[in-house]
XYZ file of C-alpha atoms in Angstrom:
594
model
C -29.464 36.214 33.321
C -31.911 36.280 35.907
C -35.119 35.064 37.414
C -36.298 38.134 39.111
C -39.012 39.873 37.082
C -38.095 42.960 38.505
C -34.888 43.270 36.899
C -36.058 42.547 33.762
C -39.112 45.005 33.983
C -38.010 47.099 31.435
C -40.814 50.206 29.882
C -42.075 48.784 26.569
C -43.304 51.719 24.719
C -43.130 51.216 20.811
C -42.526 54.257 18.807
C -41.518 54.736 15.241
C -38.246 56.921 14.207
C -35.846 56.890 11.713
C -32.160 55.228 11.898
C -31.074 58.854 11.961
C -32.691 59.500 14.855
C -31.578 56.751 16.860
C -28.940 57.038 19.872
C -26.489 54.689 22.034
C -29.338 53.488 24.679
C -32.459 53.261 22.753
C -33.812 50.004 22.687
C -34.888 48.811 18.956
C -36.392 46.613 16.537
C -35.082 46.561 13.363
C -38.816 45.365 11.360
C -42.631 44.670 12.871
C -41.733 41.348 12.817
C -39.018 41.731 15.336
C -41.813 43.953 17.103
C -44.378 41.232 16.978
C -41.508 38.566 18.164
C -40.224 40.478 20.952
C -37.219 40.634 19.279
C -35.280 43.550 20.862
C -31.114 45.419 20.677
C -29.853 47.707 23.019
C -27.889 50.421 20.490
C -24.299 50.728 22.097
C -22.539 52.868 19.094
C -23.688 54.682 16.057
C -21.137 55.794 13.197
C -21.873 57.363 10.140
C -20.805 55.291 7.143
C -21.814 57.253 4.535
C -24.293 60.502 3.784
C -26.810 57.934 3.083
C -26.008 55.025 5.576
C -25.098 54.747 9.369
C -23.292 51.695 10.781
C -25.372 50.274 14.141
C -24.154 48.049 16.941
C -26.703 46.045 18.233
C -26.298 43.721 21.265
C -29.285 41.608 22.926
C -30.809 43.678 25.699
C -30.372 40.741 28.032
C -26.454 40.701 27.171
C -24.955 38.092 24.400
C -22.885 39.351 21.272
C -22.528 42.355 19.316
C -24.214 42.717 15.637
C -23.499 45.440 13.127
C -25.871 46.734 11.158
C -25.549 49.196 8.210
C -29.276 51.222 7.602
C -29.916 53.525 5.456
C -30.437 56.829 7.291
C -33.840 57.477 6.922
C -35.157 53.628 7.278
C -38.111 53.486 9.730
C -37.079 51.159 13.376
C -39.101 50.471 16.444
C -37.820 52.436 19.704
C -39.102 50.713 22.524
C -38.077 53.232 25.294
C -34.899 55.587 25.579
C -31.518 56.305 28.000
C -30.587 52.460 28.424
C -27.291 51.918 30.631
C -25.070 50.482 27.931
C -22.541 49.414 30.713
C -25.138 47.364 32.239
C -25.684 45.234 29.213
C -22.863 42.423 29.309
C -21.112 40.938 26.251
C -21.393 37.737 26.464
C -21.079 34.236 24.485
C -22.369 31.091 24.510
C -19.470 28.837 24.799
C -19.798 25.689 22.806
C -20.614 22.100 24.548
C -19.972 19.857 22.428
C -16.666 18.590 24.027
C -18.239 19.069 27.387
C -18.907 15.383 29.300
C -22.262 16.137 30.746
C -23.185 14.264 34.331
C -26.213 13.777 36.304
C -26.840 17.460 38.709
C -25.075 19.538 36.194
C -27.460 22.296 34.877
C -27.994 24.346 31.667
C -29.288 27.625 31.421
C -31.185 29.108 28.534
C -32.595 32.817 28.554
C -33.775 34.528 25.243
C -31.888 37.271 25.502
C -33.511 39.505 22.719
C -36.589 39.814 24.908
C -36.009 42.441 27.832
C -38.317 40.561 29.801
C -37.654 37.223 29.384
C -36.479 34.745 32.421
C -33.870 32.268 32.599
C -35.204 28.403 32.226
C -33.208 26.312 33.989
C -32.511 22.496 32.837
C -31.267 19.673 35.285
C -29.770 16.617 33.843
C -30.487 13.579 35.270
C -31.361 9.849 34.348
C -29.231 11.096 31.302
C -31.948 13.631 29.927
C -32.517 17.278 30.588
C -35.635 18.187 32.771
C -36.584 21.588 32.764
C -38.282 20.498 36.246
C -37.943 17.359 38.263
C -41.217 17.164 39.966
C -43.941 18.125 37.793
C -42.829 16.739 34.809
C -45.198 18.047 32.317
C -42.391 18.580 29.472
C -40.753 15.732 27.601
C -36.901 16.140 28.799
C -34.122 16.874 26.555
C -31.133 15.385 25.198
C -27.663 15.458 25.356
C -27.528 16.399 21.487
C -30.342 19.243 21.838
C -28.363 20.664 24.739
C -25.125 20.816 22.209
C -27.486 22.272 19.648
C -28.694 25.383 21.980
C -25.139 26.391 22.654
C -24.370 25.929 18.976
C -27.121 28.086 17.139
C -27.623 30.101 20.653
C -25.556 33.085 19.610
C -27.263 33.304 16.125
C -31.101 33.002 17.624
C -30.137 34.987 20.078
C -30.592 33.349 23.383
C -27.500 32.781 26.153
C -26.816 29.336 27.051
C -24.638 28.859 30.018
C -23.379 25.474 31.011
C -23.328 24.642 35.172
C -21.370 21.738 36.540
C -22.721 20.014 39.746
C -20.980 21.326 42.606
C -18.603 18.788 44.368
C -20.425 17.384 46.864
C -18.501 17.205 50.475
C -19.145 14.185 52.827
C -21.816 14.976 55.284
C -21.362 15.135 58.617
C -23.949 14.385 61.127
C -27.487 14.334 60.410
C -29.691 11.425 59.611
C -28.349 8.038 59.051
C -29.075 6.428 55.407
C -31.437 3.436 56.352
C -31.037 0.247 54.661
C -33.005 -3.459 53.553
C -30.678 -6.124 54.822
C -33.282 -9.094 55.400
C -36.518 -10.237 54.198
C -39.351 -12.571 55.528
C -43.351 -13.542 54.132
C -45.902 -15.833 54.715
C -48.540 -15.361 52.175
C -51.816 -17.097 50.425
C -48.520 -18.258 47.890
C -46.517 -20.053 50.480
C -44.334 -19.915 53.325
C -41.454 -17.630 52.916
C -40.333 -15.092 50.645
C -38.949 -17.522 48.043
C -42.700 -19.043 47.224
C -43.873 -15.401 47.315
C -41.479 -14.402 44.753
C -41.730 -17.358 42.584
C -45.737 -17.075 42.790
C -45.592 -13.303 41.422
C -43.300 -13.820 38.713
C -45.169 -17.038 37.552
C -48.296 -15.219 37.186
C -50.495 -17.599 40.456
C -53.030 -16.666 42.635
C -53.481 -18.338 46.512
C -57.068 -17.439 46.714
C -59.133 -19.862 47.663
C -62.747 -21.364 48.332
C -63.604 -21.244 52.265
C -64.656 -24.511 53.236
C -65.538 -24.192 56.824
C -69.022 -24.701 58.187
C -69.077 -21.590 59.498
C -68.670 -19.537 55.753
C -71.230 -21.903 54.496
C -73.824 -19.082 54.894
C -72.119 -16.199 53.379
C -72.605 -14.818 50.202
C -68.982 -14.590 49.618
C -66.781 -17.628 50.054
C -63.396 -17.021 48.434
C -60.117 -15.263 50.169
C -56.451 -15.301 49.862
C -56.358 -17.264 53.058
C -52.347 -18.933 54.057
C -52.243 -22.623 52.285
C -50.579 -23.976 55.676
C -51.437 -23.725 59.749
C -49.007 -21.619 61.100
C -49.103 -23.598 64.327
C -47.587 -26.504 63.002
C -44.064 -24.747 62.246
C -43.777 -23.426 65.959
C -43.360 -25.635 69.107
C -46.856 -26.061 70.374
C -46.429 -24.487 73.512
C -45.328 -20.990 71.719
C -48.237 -21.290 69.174
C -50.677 -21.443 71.981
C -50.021 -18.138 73.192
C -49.868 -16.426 70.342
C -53.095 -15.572 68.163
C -52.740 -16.080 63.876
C -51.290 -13.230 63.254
C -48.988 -12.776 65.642
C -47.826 -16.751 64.821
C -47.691 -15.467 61.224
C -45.588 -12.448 62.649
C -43.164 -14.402 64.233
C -42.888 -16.793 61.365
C -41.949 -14.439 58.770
C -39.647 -12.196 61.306
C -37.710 -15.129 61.977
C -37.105 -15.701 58.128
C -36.130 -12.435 57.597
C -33.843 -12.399 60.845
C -32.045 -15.076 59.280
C -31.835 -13.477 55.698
C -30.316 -10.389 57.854
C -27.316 -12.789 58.438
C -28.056 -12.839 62.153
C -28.491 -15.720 63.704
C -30.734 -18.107 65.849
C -32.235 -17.142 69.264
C -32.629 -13.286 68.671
C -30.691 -10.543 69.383
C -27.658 -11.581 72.017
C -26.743 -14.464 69.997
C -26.056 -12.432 67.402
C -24.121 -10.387 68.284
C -26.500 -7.003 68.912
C -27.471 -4.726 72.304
C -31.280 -5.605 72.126
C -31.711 -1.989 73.545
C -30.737 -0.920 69.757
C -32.941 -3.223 68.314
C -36.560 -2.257 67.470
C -39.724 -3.444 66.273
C -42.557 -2.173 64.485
C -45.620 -3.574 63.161
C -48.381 -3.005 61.393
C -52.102 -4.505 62.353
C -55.523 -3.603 61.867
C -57.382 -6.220 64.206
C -54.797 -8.702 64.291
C -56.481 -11.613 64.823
C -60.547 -11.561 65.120
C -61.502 -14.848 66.056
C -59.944 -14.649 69.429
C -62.397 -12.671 71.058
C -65.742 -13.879 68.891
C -64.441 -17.301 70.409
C -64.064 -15.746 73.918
C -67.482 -14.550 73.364
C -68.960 -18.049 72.224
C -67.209 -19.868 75.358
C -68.765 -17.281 77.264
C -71.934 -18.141 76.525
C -71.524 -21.910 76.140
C -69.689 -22.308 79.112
C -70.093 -19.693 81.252
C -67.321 -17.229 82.707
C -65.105 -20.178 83.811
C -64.864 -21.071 79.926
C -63.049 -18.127 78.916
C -59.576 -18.518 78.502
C -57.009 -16.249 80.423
C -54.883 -15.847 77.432
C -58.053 -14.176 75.744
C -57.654 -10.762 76.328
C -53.582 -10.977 75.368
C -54.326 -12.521 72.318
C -57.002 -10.366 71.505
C -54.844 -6.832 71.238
C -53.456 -5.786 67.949
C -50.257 -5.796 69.228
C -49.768 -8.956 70.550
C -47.870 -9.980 66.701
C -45.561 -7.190 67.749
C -44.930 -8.333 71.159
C -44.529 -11.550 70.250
C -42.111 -10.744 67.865
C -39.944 -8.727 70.835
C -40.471 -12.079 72.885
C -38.893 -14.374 70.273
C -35.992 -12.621 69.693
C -35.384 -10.751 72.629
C -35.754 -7.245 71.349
C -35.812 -5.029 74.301
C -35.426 -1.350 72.183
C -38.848 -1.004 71.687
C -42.159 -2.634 70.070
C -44.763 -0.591 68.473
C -47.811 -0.891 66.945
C -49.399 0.994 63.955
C -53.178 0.858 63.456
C -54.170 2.570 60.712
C -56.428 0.728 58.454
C -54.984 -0.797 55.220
C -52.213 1.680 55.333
C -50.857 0.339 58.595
C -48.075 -2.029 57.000
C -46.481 0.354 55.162
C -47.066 3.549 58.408
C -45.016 0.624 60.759
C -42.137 0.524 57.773
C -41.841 4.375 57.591
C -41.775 4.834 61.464
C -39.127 2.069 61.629
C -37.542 4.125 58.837
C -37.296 7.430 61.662
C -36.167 5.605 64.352
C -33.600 4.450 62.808
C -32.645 7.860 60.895
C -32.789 9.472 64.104
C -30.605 6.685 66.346
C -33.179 5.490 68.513
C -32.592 2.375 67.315
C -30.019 0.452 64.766
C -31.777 -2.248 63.611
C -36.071 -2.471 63.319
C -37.898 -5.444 62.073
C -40.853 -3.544 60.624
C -44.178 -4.600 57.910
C -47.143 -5.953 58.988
C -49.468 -9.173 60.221
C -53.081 -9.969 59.881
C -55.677 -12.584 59.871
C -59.161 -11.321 59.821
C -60.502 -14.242 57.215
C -63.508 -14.766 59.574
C -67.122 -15.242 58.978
C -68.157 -11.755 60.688
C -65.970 -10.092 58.958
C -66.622 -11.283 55.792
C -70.020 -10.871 56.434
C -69.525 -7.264 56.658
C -67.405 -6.220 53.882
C -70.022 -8.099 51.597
C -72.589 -5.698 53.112
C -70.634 -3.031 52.287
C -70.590 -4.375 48.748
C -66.578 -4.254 48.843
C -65.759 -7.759 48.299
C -65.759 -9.563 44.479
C -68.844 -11.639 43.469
C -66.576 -13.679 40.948
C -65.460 -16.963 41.597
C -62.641 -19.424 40.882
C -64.832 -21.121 38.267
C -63.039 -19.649 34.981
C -59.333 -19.975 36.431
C -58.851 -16.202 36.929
C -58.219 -14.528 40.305
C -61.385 -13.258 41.320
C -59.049 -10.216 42.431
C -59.041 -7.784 39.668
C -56.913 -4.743 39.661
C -57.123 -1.998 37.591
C -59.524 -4.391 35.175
C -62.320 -3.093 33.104
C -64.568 -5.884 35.236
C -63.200 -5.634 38.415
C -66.139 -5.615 41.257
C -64.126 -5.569 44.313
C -61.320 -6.940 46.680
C -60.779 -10.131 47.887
C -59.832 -10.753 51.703
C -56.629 -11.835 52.831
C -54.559 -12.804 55.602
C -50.720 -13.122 56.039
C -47.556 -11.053 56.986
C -44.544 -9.692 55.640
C -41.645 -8.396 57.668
C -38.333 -6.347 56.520
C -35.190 -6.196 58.461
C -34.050 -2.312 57.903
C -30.747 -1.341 59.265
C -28.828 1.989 59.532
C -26.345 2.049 56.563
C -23.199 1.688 58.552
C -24.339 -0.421 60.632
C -24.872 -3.119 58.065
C -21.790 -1.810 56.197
C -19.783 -2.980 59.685
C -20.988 -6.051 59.832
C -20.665 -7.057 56.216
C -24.102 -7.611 55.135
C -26.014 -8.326 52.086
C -28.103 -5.073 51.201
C -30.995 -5.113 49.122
C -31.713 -1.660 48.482
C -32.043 1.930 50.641
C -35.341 2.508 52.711
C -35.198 6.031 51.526
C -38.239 7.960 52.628
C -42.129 7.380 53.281
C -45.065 9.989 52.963
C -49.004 10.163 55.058
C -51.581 12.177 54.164
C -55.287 12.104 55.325
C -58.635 12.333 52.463
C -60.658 14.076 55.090
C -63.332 13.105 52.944
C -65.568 9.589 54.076
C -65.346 6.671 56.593
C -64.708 4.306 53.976
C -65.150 5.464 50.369
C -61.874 6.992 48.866
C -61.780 10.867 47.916
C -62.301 10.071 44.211
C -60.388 13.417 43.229
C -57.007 11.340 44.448
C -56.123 14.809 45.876
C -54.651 13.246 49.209
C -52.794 10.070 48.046
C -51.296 12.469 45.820
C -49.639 14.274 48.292
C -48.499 11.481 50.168
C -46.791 10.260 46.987
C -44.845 13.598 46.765
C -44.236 13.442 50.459
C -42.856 10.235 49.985
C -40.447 11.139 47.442
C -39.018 14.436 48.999
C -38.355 12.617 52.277
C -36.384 10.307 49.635
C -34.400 13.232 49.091
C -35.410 12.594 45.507
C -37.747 13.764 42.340
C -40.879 12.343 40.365
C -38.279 11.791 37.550
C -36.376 9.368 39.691
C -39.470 7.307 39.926
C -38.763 3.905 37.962
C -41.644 1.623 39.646
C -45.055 1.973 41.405
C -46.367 -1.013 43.354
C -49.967 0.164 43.872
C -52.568 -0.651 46.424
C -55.373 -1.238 43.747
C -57.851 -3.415 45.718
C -59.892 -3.850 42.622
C -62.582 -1.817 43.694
C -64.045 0.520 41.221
C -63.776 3.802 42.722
C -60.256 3.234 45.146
C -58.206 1.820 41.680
C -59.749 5.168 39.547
C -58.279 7.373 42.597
C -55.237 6.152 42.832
C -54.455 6.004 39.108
C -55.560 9.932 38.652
C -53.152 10.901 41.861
C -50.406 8.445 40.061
C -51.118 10.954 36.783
C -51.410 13.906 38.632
C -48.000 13.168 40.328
C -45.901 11.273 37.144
C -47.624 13.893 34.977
C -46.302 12.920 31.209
C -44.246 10.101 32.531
C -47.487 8.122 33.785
C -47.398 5.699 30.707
C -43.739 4.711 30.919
C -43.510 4.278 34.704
C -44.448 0.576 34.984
C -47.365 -0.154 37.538
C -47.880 -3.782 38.802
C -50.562 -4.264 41.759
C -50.091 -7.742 43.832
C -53.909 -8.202 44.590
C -55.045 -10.235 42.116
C -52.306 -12.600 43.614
C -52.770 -12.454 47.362
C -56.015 -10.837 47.705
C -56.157 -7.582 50.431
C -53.806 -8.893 53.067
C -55.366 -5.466 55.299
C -52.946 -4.645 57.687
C -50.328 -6.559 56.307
C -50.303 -5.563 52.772
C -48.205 -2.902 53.167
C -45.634 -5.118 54.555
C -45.825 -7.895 51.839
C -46.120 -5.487 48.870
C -42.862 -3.651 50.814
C -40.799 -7.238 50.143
C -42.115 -7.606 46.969
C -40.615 -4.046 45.849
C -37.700 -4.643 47.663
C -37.207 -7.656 45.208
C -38.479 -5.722 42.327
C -35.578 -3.678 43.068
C -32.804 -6.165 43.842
C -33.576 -8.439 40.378
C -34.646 -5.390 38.279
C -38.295 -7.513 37.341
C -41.070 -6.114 37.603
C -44.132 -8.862 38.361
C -47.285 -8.670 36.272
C -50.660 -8.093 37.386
C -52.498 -10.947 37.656
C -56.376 -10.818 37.036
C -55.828 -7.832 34.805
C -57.188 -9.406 31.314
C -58.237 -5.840 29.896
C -56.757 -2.206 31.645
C -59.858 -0.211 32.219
C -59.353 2.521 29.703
C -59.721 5.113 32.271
C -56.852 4.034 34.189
C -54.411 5.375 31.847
C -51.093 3.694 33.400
C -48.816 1.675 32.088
C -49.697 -1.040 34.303
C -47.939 -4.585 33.742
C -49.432 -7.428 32.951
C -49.303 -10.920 31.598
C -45.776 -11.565 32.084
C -42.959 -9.880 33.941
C -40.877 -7.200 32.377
C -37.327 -5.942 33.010
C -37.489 -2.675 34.958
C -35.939 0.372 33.629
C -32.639 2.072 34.425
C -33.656 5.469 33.889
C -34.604 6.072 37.165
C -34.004 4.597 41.034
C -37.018 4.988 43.326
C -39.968 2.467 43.698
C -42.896 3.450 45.528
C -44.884 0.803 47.629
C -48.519 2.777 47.820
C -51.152 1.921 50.925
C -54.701 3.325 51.696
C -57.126 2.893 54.282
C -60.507 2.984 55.382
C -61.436 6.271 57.003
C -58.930 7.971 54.287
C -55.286 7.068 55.619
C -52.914 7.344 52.670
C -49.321 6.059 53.202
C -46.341 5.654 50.668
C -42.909 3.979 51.155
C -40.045 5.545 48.794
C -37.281 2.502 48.311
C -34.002 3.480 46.532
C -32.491 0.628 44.081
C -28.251 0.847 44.839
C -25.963 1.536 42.126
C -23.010 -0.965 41.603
């Protein structure tokens, strides 16, 4: 059996002689149907059997059993072409299965061995089905008891069915480390800290909120997912003043996840760690806004000698990430990813490499943000991004994937994950809540702000993300999408979902956290990062809130109303984030078995 067309190129030219005039070599078919079927024999003996009868052994062209075959003499066959190497054509069985214990990587191969120029289809078991290929996905897989069935009638239809264990795999040696979840940390429009994140997504709230400030009292938008309490209150006040929102939000839910880690207070040398191993990596868009409009209205209030000092510090994007360092004396490195809405989830997967590689063992990594300010707003409602609907009817004015959504909702927040080389964590005895397996970037190339509406690029950093998982579309068991609940960004995304799930798009369950928190920009990728981490770790998936009706031309099996238990078939969850400008990234998380 073979893939390689050119071995199975054999001349087809169909000719019509008598059983008397057939010889060891020609290739036959015994009726026009056989003809019309493709349904070919290699003659390897002839024997007369009596003056009006010859005996005929037949065997599949492509190898598989003998048939004899007793024609009259002067019956009319099909020669297909002459001078065949008998030798060549192997005798072969298809040994029965049904006493064979199939496991996940064996493989099964099936060639019709009666056509000359068929090809061998290969089938890989895995989730406990048969896929004939693990990426595209367009077939409905196979069972065990179809599998048994092929070997079983193989010999009779002729076809060849050969049965492939999964080769022992040997223990790697060197190359990159396996990176791991070990601590989690939020603050959100829900709550502080991951627990009232959690508890908020499976109970179906919202935190999105009317802004009461004089200075929204002019815009024609007035509702974001803005963080119920000031962050400044739960730091000592000299700290808080030199940090900006989001970097106080930053520190806030890096300290949380710190401790979830199992390290302890006071940062890195208290617990134990080299802060030269120790990493961090956030992700930011503006950080926090209203530190330089502010500088800019003391400026002209008060003149230069109004303008704070600490302006320009707390103005940066990465002063949540520096902060962060500061805090817990993290001397390894701290970067800062600025790339739009994706830039969460671009900091994770960069933590993800360092780590892999061994510039680092441990990375606090997500993302921080709090751009709920009246410019701001201001502009996105020019742009005609933001929601018009309010809080009036008790739904979240968020909308994903809805049949009347109108837009996204601002946010603020931040959500941070402690990842951690495998062995590393395994040394130290730590909890682990699932692998960071892989992460995938593309670019649309295609507008400033709008998305490309053909889905072409977050498609292929959905792939990306699961081959740097070392891992297949069939392994996917969870999507956590961006879905902003605008109209054209939640129609892209769920045609690159299809694209890339192909017939599995209606069982892969879909949830998308913005009708909860609103578009946390920067930091969404790090929140909706925790949240599939504990997707993963409790096996619940959290509905969709603000979702009363699935636009029809979604066509995903997107969860709402309640939570639902997440299927086993399967062990990668995909955390999706897009940007402004067309940055697409995708973190691949790997649930652990046992």
């Amino acid at each position: 059996m073979s893939n390689s067309p050119e071995k199975n190129e054999v001349p087809i030219n169909p000719h019509t002689v008598s059983v008397a005039e057939v010889i060891p070599g020609d290739l036959v078919a015994l009726s026009p149907e056989d003809v019309e079927r493709q349904r070919w024999y290699v003659v390897t003996h002839t024997l007369p059997e009596s003056p009006e009868t010859i005996r005929v052994s037949l065997r599949p062209p492509l190898g598989g059993v003998d048939r004899d075959e007793v024609l009259g003499r002067e019956r009319s066959v099909t020669v297909a072409c002459h001078r065949l190497d008998v030798a060549a054509v192997p005798r072969l069985s298809s040994p029965p299965l049904d006493d064979v214990e199939f496991r996940d990587g064996d493989r099964v191969g099936s060639v019709r061995a009666v056509d000359p120029r068929a090809a061998e289809v290969t089938y890989v078991r895995r989730w406990g089905a048969w896929h004939r290929d693990l990426d595209v996905c367009a077939e409905e897989p196979a069972t065990d008891e179809e599998v048994r069935g092929w070997a079983r009638g193989a010999d009779r239809d002729g076809y060849v069915v050969r049965h492939h264990p999964r080769p022992v795999r040997e223990a790697a040696s060197g190359g990159p480390r396996r990176v791991v979840v070990t601590g989690l940390g939020a603050l959100t429009p829900l709550g502080v800290g991951v627990d009232e994140l959690w508890r908020g997504l499976l109970d179906g709230r919202h935190g999105i909120r009317e802004l009461d400030g004089e200075e929204f009292g002019e815009l024609p938008v007035r509702v974001a997912g803005t963080v119920p309490v000031d962050p400044a209150e739960l730091l000592p006040r000299a700290a808080a003043r030199r940090m900006n929102r989001a970097a106080q939000f930053a520190v806030l839910a890096a300290r949380e996840a710190w401790a979830d880690a199992g390290f302890v207070d006071g940062g890195t040398r208290p617990s134990g760690l080299d802060p030269e191993r120790v990493g961090v990596s956030l992700g930011a868009i503006l950080g926090d806004a209203s530190v330089l409009v502010g500088g800019d209205r003391k400026l002209r209030e008060k003149g230069p000698r109004g303008v704070s000092p600490l302006t320009t510090p707390m103005t940066v994007p990465s002063q949540a990430a520096s902060q962060v360092s500061l805090d817990l004396h993290i001397t390894g490195e701290a970067r800062t990813v600025t790339s739009a809405c994706a830039s969460g989830t671009e900091a994770i997967g960069q933590a993800i490499d360092r780590i892999r590689y061994g510039r680092v063992d441990v990375a606090l990594a997500g993302g921080a943000e709090a751009v709920v300010t009246p410019a701001i707003m201001a502009s996105f409602a020019s742009m005609r991004a933001l929601s018009q609907a309010g809080l009036e009817d008790g739904r979240s004015p968020s909308r994903p994937f809805a049949k009347d959504r109108g837009g996204f909702v601002n946010g603020e927040g931040a959500g941070v994950l402690v990842l951690e080389a495998e062995e590393h964590a395994l040394a130290r005895g730590a909890r682990i809540y699932c692998e960071a397996a892989g992460w995938g970037l593309s670019a649309d190339a295609h507008h400033m702000a709008a998305p490309d509406p053909s889905g072409s690029g977050v498609a292929l950093a959905l792939r990306r993300a699961v081959r740097d998982a070392g891992g297949h579309v069939v392994d996917v068991v969870h999507v956590n999408a961006h879905a902003t609940a605008t109209v054209e960004g939640d129609l892209a995304e769920a045609g690159a979902l299809r694209a890339v799930l192909g017939n599995r798009s209606l069982s892969v369950p879909v949830t998308a956290l913005k009708g909860h928190l609103g578009h946390l920009q920067g930091a969404a990728g790090g929140v909706e990062a925790v949240a599939t981490v504990l997707t993963l770790h409790h096996g619940v998936v959290p509905p969709t809130v603000g979702c009363a009706e699935v636009d029809d031309e979604v066509e995903l099996d997107v969860v709402t109303g309640t939570p639902r238990e997440l299927p086993v078939g399967g062990d990668l969850a995909l955390s999706n984030s897009f940007g402004f400008g067309g940055h697409n990234a995708v973190l691949a998380l790997r649930r652990r078995n046992g």
